[in-house]
PDB file of C-alpha atoms and ligand atoms in Angstrom:
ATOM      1  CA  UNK A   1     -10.761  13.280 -38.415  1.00 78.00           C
ATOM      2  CA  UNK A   2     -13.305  15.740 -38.170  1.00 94.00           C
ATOM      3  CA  UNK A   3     -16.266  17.508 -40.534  1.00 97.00           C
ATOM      4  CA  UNK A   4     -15.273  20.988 -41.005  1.00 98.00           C
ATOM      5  CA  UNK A   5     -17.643  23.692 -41.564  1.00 98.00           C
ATOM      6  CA  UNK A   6     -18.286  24.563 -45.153  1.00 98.00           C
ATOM      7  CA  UNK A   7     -18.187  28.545 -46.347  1.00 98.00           C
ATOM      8  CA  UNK A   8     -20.958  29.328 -48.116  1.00 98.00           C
ATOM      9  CA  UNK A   9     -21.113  31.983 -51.232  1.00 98.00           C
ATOM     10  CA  UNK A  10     -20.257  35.738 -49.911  1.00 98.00           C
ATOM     11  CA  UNK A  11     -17.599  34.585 -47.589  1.00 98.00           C
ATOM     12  CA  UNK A  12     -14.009  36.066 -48.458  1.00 98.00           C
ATOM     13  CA  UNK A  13     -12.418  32.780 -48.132  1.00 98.00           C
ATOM     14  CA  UNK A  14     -14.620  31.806 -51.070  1.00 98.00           C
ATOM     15  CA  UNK A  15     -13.538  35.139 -53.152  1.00 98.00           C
ATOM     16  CA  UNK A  16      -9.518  35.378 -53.115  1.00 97.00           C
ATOM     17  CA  UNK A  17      -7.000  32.919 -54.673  1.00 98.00           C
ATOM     18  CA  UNK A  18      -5.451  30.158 -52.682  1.00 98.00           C
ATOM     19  CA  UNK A  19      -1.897  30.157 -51.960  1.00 98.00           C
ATOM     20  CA  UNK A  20      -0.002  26.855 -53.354  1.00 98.00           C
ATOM     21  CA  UNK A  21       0.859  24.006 -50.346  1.00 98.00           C
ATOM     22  CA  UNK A  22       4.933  24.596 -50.165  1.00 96.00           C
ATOM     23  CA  UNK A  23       5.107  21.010 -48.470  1.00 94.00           C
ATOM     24  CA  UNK A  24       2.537  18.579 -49.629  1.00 93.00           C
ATOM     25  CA  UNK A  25       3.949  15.619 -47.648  1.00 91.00           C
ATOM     26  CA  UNK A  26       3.532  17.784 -44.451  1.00 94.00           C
ATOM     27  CA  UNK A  27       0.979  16.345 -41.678  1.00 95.00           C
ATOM     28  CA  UNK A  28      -1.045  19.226 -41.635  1.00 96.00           C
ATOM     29  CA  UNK A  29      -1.854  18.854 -44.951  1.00 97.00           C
ATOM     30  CA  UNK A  30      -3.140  14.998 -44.352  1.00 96.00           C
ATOM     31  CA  UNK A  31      -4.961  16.105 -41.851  1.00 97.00           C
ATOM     32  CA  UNK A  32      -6.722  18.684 -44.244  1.00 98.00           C
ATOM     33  CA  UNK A  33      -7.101  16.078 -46.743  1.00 97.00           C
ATOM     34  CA  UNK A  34      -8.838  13.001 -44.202  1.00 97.00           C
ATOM     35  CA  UNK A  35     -11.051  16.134 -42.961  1.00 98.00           C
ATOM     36  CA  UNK A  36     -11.736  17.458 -46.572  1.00 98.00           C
ATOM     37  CA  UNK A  37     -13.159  13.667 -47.372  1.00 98.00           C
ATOM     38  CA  UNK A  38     -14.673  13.046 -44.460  1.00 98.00           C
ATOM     39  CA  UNK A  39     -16.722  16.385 -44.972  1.00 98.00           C
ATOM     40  CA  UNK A  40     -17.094  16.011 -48.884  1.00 98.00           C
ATOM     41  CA  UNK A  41     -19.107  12.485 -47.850  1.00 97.00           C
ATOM     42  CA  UNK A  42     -20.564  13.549 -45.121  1.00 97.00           C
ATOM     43  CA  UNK A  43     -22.599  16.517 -47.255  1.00 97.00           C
ATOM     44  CA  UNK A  44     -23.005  13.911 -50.173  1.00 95.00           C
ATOM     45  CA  UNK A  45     -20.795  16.241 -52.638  1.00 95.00           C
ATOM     46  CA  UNK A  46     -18.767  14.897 -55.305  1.00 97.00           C
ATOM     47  CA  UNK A  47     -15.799  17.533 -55.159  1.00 98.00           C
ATOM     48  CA  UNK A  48     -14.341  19.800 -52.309  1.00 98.00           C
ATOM     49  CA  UNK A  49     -11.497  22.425 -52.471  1.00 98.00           C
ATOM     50  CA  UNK A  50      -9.595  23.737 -49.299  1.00 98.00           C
ATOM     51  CA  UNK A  51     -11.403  27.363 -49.519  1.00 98.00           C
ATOM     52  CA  UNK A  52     -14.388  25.741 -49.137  1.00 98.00           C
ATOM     53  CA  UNK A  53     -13.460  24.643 -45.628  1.00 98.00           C
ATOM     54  CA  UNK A  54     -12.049  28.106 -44.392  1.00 98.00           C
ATOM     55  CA  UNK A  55      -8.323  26.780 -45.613  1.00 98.00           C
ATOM     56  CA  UNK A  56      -6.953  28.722 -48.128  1.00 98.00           C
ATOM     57  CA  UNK A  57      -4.167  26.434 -50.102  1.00 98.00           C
ATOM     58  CA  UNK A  58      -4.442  25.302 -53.041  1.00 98.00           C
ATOM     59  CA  UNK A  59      -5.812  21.235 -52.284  1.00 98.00           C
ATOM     60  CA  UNK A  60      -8.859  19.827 -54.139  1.00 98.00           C
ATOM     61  CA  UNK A  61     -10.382  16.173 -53.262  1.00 98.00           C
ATOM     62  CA  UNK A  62     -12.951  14.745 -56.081  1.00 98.00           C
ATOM     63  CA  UNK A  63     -14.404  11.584 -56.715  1.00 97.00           C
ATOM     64  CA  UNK A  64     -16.885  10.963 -60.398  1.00 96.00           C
ATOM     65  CA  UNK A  65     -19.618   8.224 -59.402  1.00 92.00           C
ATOM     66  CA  UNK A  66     -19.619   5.731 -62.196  1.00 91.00           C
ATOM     67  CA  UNK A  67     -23.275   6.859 -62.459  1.00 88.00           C
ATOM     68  CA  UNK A  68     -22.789  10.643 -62.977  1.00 86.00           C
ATOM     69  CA  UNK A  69     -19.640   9.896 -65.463  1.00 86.00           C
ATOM     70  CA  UNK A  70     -20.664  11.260 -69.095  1.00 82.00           C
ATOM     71  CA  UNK A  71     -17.004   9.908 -70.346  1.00 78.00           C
ATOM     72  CA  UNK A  72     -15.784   6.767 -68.854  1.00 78.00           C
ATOM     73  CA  UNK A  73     -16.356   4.610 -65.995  1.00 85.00           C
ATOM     74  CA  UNK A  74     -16.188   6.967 -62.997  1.00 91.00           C
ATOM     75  CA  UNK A  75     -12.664   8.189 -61.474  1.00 92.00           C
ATOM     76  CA  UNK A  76     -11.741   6.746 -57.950  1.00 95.00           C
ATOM     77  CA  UNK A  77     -11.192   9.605 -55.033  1.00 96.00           C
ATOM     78  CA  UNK A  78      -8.607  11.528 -55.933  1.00 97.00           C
ATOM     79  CA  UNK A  79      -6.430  13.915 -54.094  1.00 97.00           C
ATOM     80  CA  UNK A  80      -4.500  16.934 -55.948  1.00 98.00           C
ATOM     81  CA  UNK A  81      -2.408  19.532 -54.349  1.00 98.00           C
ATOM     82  CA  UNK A  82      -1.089  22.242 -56.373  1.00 98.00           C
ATOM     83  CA  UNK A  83      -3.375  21.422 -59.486  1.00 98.00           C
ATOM     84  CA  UNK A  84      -3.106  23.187 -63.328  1.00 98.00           C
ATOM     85  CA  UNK A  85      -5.290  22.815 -65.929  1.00 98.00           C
ATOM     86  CA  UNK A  86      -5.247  22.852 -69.267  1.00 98.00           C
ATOM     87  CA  UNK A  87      -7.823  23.437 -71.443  1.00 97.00           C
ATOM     88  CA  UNK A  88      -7.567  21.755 -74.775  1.00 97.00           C
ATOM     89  CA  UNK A  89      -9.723  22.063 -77.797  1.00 96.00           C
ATOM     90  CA  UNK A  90     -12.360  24.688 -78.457  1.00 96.00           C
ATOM     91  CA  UNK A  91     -15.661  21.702 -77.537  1.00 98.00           C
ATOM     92  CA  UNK A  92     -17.640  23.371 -74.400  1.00 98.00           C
ATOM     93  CA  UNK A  93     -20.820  21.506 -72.862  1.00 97.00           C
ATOM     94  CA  UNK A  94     -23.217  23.216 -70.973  1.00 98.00           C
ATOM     95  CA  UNK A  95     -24.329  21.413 -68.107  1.00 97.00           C
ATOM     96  CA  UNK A  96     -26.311  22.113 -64.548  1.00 97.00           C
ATOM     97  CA  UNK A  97     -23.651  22.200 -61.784  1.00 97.00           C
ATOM     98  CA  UNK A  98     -24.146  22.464 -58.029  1.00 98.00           C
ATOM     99  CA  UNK A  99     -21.613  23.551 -54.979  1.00 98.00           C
ATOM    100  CA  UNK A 100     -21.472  23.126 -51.423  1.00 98.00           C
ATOM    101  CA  UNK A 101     -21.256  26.562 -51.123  1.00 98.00           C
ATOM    102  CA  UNK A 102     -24.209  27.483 -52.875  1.00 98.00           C
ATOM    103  CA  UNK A 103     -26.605  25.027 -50.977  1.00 97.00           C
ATOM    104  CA  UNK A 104     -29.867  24.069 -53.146  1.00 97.00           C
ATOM    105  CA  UNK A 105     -28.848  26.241 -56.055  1.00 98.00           C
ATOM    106  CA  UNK A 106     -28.132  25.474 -59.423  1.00 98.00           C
ATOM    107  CA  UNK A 107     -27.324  26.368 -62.458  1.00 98.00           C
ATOM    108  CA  UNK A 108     -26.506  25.603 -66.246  1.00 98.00           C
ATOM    109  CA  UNK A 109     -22.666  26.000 -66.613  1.00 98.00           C
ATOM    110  CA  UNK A 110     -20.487  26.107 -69.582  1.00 98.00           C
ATOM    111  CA  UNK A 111     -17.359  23.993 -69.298  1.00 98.00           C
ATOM    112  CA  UNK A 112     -14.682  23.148 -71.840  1.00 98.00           C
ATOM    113  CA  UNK A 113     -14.798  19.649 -72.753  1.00 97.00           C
ATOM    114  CA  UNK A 114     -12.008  18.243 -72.238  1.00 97.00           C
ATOM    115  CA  UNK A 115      -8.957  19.583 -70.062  1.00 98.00           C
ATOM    116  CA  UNK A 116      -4.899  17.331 -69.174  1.00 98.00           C
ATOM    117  CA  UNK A 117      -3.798  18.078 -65.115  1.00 98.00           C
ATOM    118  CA  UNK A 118      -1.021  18.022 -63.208  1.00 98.00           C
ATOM    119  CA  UNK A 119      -0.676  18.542 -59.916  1.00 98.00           C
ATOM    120  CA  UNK A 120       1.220  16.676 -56.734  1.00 97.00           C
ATOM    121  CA  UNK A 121      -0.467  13.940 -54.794  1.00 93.00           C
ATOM    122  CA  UNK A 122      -0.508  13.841 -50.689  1.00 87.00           C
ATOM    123  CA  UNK A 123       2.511  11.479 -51.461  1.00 87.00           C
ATOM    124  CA  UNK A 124       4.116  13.676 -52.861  1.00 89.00           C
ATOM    125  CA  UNK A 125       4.526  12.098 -56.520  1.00 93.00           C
ATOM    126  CA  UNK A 126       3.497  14.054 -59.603  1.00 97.00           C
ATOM    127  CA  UNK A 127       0.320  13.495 -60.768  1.00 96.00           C
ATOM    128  CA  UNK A 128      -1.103  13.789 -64.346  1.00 97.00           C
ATOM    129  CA  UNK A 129      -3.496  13.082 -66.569  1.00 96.00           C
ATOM    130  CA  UNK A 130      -6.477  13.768 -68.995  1.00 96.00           C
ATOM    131  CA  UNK A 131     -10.211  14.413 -68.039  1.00 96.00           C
ATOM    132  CA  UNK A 132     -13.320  14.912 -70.480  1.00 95.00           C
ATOM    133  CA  UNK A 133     -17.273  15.405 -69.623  1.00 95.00           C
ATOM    134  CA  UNK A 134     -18.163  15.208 -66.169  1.00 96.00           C
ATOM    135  CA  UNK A 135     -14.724  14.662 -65.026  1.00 97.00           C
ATOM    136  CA  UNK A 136     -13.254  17.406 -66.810  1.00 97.00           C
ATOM    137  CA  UNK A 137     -16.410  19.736 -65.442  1.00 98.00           C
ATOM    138  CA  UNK A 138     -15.669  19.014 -61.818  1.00 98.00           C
ATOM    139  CA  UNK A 139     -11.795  19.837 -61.989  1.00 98.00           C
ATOM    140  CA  UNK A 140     -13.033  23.327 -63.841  1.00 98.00           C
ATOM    141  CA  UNK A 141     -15.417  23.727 -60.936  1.00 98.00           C
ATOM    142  CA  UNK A 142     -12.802  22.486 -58.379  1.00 98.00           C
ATOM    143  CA  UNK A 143      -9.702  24.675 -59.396  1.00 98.00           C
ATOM    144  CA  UNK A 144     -12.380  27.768 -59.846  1.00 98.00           C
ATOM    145  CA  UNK A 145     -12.203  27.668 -56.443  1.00 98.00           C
ATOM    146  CA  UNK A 146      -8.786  27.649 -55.833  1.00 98.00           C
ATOM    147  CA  UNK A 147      -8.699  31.043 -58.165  1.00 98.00           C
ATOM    148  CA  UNK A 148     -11.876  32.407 -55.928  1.00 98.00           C
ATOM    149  CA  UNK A 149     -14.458  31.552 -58.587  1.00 98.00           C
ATOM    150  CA  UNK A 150     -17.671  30.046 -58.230  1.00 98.00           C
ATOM    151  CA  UNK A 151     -19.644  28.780 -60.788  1.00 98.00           C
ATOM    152  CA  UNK A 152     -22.108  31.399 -60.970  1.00 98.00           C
ATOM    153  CA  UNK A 153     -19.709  33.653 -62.451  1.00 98.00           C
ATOM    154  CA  UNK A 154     -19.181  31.481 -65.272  1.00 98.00           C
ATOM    155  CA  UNK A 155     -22.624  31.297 -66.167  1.00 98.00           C
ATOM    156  CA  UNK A 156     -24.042  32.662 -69.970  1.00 96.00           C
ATOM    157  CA  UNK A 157     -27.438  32.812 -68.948  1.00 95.00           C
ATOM    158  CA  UNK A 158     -28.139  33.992 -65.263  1.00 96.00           C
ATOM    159  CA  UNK A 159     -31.873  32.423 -66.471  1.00 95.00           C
ATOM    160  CA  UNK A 160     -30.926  28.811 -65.822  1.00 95.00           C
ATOM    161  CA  UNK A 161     -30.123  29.952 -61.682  1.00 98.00           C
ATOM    162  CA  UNK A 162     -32.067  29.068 -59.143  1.00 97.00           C
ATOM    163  CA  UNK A 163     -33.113  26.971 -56.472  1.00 98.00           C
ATOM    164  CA  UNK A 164     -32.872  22.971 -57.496  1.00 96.00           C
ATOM    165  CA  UNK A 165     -35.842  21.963 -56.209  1.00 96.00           C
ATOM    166  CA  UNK A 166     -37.786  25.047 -58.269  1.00 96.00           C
ATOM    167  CA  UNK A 167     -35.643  24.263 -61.719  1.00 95.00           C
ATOM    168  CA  UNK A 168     -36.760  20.474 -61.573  1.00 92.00           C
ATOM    169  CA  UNK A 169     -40.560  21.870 -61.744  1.00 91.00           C
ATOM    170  CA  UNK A 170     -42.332  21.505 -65.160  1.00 88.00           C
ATOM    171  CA  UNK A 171     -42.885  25.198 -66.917  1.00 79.00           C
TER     172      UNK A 171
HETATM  173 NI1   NI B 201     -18.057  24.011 -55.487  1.00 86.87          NI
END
């Protein structure tokens, strides 16, 4: 296993879509996916998608701390390869959100509320299920990536963007 180097905002790899894994029971991509945790813990982040680490495919690794879980009771680390969402209902929360590749920046995001997935597992069995809150933010934010989004560009108010450490100040 190794920590791979993390792409920050600017980078192409960041800016194109991802193409889908054709084999997700392949070695290569369980290497990617050990490497992709190991770094995701290693730089204390909650979520991680293969762009991020100069790998274009479509892979995303996520886990929601029971803490930082507006819905439920956390979500365990989860693996999804070849991921689609599906928004449902009109509810959207607006919420700060941070990346890996925007180091110690944030910014108020808008997110639908609650969104189903599907998407294949590294053992190759369909996955699927629903998300809402927090959850359902960080597979937005995740599968942005895999479309060469960042969250910045889904931003209403560019006013809410800054560093994290100036935002937390008192006005
Ligand atoms: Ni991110």
């Amino acid at each position: 296993m190794a920590i791979l180097k993390i792409a920050r905002m600017g980078h192409p790899v960041l800016r194109r879509p991802a193409e889908p894994v054709a084999d997700p029971g392949s070695p290569e991509i369980a290497r990617l996916v050990a490497d992709m945790i190991e770094t995701m813990a290693d730089a204390g982040g909650v979520g991680l998608a293969a762009p991020q680490v100069h790998v274009p495919l479509r892979v995303v690794v996520y886990h929601v701390p029971a803490a930082r879980d507006t819905d439920g009771e956390g979500h365990p680390l989860t693996v999804l390869v070849n991921p689609v969402l599906d928004l449902l209902g009109d509810d959207v929360d607006v919420a700060f959100e941070a990346c890996l590749s925007l180091p110690g920046l944030a910014g108020a995001v808008p997110r639908y509320r609650r969104v189903g997935y599907r998407a294949i597992g590294v053992d190759g069995r369909p996955i699927e299920g629903e998300a809402a809150g927090f959850h359902a933010r960080v597979l937005q934010h995740e599968c942005d990536h895999l479309d060469g989004r960042l969250y910045p560009t889904r931003m209403a108010d560019l006013t809410s963007f800054g560093f994290a450490e100036e935002l937390r100040k008192p006005e």
